[in-house]
Short mmCIF file of C-alpha atoms in Angstrom, two decimals:
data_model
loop_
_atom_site.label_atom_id
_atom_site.label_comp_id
_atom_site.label_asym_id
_atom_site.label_seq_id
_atom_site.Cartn_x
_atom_site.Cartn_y
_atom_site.Cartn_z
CA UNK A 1 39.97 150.27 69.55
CA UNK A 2 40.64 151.95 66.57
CA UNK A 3 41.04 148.97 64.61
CA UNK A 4 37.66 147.35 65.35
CA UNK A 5 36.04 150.57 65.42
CA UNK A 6 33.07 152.38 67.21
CA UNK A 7 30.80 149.92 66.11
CA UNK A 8 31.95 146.94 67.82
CA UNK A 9 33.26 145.54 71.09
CA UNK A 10 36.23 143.42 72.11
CA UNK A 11 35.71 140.60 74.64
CA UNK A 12 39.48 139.44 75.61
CA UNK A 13 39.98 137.17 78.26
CA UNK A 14 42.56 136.08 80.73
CA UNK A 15 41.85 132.50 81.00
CA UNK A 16 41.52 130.32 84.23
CA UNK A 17 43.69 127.98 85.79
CA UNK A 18 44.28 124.59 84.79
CA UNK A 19 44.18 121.54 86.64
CA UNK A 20 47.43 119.71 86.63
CA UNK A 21 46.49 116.33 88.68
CA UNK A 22 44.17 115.73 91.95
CA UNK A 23 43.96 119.05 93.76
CA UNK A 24 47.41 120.88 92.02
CA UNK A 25 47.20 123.28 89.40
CA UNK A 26 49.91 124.22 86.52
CA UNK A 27 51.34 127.43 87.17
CA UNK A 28 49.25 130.10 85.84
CA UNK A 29 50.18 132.23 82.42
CA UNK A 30 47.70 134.35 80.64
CA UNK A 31 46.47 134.45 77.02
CA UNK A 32 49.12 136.28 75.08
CA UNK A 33 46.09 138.53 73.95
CA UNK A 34 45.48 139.80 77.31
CA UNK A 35 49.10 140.16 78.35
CA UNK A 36 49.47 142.15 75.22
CA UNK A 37 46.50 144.95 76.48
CA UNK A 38 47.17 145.00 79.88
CA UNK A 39 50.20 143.62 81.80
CA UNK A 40 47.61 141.80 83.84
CA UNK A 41 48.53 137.89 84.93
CA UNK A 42 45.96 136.85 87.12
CA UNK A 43 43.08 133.99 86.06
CA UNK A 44 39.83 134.72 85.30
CA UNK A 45 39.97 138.20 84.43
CA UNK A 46 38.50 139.96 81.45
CA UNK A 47 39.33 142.95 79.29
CA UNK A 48 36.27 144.90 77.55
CA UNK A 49 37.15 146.92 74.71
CA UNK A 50 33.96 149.43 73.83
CA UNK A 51 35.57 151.97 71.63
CA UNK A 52 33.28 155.50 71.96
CA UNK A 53 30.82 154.32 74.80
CA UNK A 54 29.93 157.25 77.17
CA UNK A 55 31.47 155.70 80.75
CA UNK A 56 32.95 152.25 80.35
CA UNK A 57 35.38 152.42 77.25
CA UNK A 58 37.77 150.24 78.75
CA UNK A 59 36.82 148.09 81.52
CA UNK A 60 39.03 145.09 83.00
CA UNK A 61 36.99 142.27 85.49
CA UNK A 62 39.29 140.71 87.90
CA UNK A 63 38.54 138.81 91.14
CA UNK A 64 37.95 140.47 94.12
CA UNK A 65 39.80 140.54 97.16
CA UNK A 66 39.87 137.62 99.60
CA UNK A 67 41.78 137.22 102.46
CA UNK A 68 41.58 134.08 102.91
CA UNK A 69 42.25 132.90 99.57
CA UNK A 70 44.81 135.04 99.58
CA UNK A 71 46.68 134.11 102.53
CA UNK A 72 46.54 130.46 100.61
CA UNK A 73 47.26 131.05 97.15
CA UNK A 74 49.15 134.62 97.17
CA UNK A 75 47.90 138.18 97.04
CA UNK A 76 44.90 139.86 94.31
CA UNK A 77 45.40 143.37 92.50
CA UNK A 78 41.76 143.54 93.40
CA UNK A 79 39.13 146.04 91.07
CA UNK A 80 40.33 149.07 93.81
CA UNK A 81 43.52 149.09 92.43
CA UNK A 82 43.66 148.41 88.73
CA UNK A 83 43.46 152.11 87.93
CA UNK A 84 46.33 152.96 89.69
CA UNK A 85 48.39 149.95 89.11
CA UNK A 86 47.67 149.26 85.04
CA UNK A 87 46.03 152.02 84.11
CA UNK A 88 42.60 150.81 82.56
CA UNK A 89 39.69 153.41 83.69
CA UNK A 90 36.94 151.27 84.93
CA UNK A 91 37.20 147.64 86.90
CA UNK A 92 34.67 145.97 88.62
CA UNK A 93 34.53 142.32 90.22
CA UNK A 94 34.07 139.01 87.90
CA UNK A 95 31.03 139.03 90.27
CA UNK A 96 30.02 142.09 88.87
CA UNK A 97 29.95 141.06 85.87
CA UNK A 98 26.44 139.85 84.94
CA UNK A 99 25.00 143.29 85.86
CA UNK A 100 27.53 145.42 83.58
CA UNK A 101 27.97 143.19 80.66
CA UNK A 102 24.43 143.74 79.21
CA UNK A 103 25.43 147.43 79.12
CA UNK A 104 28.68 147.42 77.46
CA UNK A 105 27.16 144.69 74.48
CA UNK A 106 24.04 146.75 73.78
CA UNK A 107 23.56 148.01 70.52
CA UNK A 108 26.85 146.78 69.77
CA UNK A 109 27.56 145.66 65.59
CA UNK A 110 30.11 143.64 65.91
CA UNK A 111 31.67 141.47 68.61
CA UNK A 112 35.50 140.99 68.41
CA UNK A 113 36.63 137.77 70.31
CA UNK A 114 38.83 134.46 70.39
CA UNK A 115 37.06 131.38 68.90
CA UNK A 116 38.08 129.21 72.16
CA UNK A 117 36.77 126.52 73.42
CA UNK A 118 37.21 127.31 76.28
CA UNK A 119 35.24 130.67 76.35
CA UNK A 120 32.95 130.37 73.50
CA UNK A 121 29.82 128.87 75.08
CA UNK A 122 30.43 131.49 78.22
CA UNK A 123 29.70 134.01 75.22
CA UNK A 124 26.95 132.47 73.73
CA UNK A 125 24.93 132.07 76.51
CA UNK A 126 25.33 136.38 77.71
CA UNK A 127 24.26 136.95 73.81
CA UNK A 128 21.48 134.58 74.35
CA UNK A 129 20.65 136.36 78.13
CA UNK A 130 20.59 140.02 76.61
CA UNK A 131 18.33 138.76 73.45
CA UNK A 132 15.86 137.17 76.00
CA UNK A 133 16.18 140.52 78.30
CA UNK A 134 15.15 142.58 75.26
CA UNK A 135 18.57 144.20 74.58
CA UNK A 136 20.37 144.36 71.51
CA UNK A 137 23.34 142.15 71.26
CA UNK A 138 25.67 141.80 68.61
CA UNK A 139 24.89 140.43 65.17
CA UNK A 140 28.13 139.68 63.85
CA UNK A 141 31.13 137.81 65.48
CA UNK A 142 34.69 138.87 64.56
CA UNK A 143 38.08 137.15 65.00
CA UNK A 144 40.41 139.05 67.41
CA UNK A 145 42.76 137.71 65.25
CA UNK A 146 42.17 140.08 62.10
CA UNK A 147 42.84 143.52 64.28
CA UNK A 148 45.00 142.27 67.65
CA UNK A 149 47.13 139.45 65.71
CA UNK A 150 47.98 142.56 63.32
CA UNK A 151 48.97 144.82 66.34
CA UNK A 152 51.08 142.00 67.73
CA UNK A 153 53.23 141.45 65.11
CA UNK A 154 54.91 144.80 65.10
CA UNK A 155 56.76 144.72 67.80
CA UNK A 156 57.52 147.99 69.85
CA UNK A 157 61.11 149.42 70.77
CA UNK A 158 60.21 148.06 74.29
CA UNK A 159 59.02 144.59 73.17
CA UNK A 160 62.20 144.05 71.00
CA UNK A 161 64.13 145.46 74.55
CA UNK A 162 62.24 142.59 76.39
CA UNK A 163 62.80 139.66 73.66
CA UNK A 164 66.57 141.00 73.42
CA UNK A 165 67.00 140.44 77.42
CA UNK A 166 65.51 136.92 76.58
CA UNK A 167 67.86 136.23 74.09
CA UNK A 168 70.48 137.31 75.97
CA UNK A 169 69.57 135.32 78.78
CA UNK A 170 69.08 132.02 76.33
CA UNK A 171 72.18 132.43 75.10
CA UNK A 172 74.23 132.63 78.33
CA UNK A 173 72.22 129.30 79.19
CA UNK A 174 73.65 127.91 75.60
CA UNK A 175 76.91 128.42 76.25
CA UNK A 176 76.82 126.87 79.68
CA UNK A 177 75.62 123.73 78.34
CA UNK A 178 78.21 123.36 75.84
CA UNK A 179 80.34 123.63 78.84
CA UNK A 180 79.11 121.04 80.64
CA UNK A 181 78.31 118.63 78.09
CA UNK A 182 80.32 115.47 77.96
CA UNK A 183 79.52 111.89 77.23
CA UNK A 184 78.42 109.67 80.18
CA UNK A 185 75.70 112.23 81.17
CA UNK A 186 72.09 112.38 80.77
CA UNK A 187 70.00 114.55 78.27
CA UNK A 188 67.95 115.47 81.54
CA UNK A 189 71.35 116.72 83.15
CA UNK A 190 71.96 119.16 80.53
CA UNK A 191 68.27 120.37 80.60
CA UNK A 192 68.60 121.04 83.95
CA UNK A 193 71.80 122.95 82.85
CA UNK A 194 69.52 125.45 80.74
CA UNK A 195 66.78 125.75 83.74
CA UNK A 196 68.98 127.15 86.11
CA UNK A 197 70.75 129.79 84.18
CA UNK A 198 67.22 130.70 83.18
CA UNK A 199 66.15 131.12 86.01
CA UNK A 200 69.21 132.61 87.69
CA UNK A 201 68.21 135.87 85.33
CA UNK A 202 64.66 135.87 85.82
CA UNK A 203 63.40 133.66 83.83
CA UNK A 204 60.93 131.13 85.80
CA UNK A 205 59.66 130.08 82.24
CA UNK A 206 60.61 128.10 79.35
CA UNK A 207 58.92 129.73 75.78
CA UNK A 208 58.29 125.56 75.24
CA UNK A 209 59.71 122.70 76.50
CA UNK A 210 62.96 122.51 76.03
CA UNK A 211 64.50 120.17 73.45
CA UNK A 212 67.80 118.34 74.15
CA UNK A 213 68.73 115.74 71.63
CA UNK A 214 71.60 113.17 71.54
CA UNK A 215 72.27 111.02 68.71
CA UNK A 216 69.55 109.97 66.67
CA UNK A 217 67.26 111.54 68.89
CA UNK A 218 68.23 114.99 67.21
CA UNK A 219 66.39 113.74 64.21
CA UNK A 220 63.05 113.78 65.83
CA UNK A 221 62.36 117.09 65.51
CA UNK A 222 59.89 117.98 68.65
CA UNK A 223 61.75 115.38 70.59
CA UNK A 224 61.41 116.26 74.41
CA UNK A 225 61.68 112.93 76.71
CA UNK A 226 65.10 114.47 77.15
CA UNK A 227 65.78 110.73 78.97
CA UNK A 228 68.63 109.35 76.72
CA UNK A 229 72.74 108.73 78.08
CA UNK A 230 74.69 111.32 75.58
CA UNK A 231 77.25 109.13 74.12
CA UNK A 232 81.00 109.77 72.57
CA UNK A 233 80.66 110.90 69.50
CA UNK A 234 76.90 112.00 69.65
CA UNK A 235 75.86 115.46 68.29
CA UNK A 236 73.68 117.26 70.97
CA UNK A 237 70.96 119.08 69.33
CA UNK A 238 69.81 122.11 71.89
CA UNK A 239 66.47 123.84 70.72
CA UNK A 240 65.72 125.61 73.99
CA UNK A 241 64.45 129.25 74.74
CA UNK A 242 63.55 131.32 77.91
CA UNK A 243 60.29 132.97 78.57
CA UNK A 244 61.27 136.67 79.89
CA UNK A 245 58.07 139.21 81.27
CA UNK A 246 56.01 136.86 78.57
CA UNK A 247 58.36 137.40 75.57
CA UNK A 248 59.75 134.14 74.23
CA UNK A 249 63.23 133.39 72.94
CA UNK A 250 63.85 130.27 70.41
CA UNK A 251 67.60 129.56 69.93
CA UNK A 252 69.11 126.02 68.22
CA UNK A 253 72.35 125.53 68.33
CA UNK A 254 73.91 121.71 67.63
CA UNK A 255 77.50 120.95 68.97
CA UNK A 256 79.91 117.41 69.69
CA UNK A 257 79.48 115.96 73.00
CA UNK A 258 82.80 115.46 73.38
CA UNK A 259 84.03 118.48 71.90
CA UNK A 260 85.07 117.70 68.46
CA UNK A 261 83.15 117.77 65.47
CA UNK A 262 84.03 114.00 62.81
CA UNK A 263 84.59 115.08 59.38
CA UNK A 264 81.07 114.02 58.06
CA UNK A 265 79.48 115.83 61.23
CA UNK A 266 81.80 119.04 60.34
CA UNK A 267 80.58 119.03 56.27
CA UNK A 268 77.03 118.97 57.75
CA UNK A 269 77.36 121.95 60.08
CA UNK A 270 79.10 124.08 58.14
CA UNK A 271 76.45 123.36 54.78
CA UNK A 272 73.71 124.28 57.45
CA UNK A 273 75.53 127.40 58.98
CA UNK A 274 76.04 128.49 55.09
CA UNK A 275 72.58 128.12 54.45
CA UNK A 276 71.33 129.59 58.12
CA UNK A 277 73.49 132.67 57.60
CA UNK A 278 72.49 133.31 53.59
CA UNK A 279 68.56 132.87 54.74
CA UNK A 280 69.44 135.38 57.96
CA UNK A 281 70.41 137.87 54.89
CA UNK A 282 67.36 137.69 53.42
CA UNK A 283 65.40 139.01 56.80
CA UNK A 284 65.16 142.41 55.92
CA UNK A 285 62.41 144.97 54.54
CA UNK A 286 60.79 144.18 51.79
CA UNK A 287 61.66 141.05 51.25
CA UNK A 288 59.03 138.01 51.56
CA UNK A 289 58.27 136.03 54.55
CA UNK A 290 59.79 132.74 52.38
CA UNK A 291 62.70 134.50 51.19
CA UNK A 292 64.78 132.85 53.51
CA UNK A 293 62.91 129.12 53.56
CA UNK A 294 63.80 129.55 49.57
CA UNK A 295 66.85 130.86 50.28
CA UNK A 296 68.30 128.34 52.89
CA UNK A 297 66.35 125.41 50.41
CA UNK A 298 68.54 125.94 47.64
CA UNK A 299 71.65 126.12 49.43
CA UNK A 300 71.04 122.86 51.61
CA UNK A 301 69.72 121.07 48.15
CA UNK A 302 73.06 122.48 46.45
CA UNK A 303 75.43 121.14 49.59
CA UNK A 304 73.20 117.42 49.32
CA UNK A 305 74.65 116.99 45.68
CA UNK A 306 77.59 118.61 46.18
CA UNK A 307 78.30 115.55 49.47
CA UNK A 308 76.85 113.13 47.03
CA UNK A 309 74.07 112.70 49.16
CA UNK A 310 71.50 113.16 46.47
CA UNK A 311 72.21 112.65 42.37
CA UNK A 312 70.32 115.04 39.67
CA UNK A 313 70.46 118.93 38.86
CA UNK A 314 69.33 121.86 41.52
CA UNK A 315 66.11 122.08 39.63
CA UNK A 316 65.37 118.67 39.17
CA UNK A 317 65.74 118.19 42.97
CA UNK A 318 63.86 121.08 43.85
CA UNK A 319 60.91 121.06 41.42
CA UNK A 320 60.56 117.62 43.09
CA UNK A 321 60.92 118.07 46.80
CA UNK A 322 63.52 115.42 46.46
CA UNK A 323 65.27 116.94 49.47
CA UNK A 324 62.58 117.15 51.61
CA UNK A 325 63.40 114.12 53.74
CA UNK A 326 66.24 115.76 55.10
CA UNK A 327 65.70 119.09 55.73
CA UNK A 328 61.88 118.03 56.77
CA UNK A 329 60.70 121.67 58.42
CA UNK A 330 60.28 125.22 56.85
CA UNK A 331 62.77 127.68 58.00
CA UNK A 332 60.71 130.54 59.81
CA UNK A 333 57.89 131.70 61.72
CA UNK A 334 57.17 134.82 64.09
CA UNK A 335 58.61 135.27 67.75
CA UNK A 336 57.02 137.23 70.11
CA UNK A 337 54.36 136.80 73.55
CA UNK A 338 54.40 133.19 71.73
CA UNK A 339 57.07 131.25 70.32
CA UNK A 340 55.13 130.94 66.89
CA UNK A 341 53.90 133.95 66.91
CA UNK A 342 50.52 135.33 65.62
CA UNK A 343 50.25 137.24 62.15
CA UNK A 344 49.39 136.18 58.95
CA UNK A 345 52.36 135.06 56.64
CA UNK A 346 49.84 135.27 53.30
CA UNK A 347 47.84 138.09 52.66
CA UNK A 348 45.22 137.06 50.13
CA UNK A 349 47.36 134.39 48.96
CA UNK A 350 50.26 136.05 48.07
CA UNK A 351 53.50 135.95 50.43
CA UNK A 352 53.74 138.46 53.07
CA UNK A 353 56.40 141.72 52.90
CA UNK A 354 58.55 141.80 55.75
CA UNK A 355 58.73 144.96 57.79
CA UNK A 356 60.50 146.89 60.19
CA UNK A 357 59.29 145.24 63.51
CA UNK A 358 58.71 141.98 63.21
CA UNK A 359 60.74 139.15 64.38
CA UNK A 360 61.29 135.62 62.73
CA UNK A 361 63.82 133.12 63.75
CA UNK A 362 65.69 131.34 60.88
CA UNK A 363 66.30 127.59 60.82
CA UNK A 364 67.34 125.28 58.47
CA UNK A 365 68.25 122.07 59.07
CA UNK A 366 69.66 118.51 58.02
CA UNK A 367 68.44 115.10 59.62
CA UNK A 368 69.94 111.89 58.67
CA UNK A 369 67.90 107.96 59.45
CA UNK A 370 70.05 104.96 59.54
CA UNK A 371 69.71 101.91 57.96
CA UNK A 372 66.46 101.12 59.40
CA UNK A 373 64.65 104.51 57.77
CA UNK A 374 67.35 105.00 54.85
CA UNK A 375 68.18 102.17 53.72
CA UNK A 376 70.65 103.85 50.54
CA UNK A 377 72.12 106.31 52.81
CA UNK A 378 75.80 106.51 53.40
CA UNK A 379 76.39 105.10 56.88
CA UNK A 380 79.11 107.25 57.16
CA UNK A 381 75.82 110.05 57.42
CA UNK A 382 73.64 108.11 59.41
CA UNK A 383 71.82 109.62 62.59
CA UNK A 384 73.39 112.81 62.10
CA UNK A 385 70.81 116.02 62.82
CA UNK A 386 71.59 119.70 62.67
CA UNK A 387 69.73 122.89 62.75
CA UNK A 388 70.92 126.02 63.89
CA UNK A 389 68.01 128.47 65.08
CA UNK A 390 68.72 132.36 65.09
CA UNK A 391 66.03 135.26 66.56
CA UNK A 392 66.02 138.20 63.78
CA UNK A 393 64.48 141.61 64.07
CA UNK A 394 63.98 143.43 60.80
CA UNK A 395 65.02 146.81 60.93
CA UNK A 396 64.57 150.04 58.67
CA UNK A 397 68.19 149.40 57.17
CA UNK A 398 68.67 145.49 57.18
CA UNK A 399 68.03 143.10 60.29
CA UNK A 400 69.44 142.56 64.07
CA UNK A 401 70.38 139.13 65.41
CA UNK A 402 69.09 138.87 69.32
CA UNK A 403 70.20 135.77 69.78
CA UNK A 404 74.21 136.52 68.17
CA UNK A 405 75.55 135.94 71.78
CA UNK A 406 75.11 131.51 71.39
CA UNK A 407 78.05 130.55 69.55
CA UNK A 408 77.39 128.97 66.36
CA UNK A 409 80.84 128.80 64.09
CA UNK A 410 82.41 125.22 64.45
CA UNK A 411 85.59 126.76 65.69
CA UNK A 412 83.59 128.52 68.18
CA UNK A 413 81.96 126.01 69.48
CA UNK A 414 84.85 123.42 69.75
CA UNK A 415 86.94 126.23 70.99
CA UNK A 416 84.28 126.95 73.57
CA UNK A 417 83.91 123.51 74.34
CA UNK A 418 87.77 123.26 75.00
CA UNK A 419 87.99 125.88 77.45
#
């Protein structure tokens, strides 16, 4: 409220349930916006945000009780009880809302709220009811983005508590699947692998849907039909993160499906490790958000002509992207209520300055075709992907690795793998 100031009003909804197929629903989650400002996580409910107004400064609209819907679909907080339970002043009924809105708009500069689809037209046509009512509705429309978006991306001592619990939790669930992996079993087997020890800690949710890619599959880099037979001598590339009390974890970690890295396989780990763990340096204050993409760049581009993968000098091959094929993807972006996180990484064009509070994974990686879509390549090379995917906090005196529990050494993995 301090952000958008007395002027203006904020307008942040819930969102309502989505329909899945015939009469089933997908399992409710909130906007990360309205998770953020109040804990709430039913559908349908609304936050209003009217910073100096004389009775309703903060005002949340939920549904209202039901007995019978409840008794079918599972119990409502209910406006009686928000006070006590979240501690927002004022609550009234969705169905109240047509009567209080009008009030909380009027005279209102500026109207803070998502550009959605989804909500958008809902907004235009209250503006359009208090204009034709006589009332004074608000002349400009703001992005909840350039205040809340800002807010978000500092994360709080008890925010990095929560995403450390998830990491912790995604890490466990790494480890098990290197465990279990072993050629003859299904991609969908290990998945199922990473569900359970999710949710044997809490965690109902996946952050996103969970990659696990054998073979040349690991070169597809949102690949999720998770449907292949891992083979001997596949690498198994696991990007897979919990969801814990709305705070996402993203960990990668690559490994042999039968335990033992071949020497081309090893020389690509360990170039990507060098480069993940140089770029993970580089997450600290004061440095720039692409400090460690430029970082990690170099280093992979380096390790390409040092395998003979690529002819020509270091600036040759950068100045002309000439090792983009392979490492394909930039090497960062912001973890937090989403897995790529809100906040701006340009401010006015110019890189953003990391700061104590933020979190950014780090993630370089190398993906190989074959014959078919590199035809000059090495065969000994061919289908081979790796990235290795690290959760960083920056701190006041350097950075903090959540997710340091998920081995990620070759020897740890293989020795890991062995036991």
């Amino acid at each position: 409220m301090a952000s958008i100031g007395p002027e203006s009003v904020a307008l942040i909804f819930a969102t309502s349930e989505k329909r899945r197929n015939a009469d089933v629903d997908y399992l409710f989650r909130p906007h990360s916006n309205f998770v953020y400002l109040t804990g709430f996580h039913e559908p349908d409910a609304l936050l209003v945000l009217a910073p100096g107004h004389p009775k309703f400064e903060e005002s949340l609209f939920v549904r209202p009780r039901d007995l019978s819907a409840e008794q079918w679909n599972g119990r409502r907080l209910g406006a009686e009880r928000v006070k006590e339970t979240l501690g927002i002043n004022n609550a009234f009924t969705v169905e109240e809302f047509k009567e209080v809105i009008p009030n909380l708009l009027d005279g209102r500069n500026e109207l803070h709220v998502d550009q959605d689809s989804e909500t958008s037209h809902q907004v235009d046509d209250w503006l359009k009811g208090m204009g034709e009512a006589g009332l004074e509705p608000p002349q400009i429309r703001a992005e909840l983005e350039d205040t809340l978006h800002e807010l978000r991306l500092i994360k709080s001592e008890a925010e990095i508590a929560t995403m450390q619990e998830a990491a912790n939790i995604s890490a466990i669930a790494h480890q098990r699947a290197m465990r279990y992996c072993r050629p003859g079993i299904s991609e969908l087997a290990l998945e199922s692998e990473l569900q359970h020890e999710f949710a044997l800690h809490g965690a109902r949710f996946t952050a996103y849907p969970s990659i696990v890619a054998s073979g040349a599959n690991a070169c597809i880099m949102h690949y999720i039909q998770n449907d292949r037979t891992i083979e001997d001598g596949d690498l198994v590339l696991i990007d897979a993160g919990c969801e814990y009390h709305f705070y996402a974890s993203d960990i990668t970690r690559t490994f042999p499906a039968n335990g033992r890295f071949t020497p081309p396989q090893r020389d690509i780990y360990d170039l990507v490790l060098s480069a993940q763990l140089a770029a993970i340096d580089q997450v600290k204050t004061g440095q720039l958000f692409t400090d460690p993409h430029k970082t990690s760049t170099r280093i992979l581009a380096q390790g390409l002509i040092d395998l003979g993968v690529l002819n020509g000098s270091l600036d040759e091959i950068l100045e002309n992207e000439l090792a983009k094929p392979f490492t394909v993807h930039r090497c960062s972006h912001f973890l937090g209520l989403d897995v790529h996180d809100v906040g701006k990484r340009e401010i006015d064009g110019t890189d953003r300055v990391l700061a104590p509070g933020m979190v950014l994974t780090v993630e370089p990686g190398l993906y190989f075709g074959n014959a078919d879509t590199m035809p000059n390549l090495d065969p000994r090379w061919h289908d081979i992907g790796i990235r290795i995917e690290d959760d960083v906090v920056v701190t006041e005196s350097g950075n903090h690795v959540l997710s340091s529990d998920a081995p990620k050494s070759a020897d740890d993995v293989e020795s890991l793998m062995a036991g």
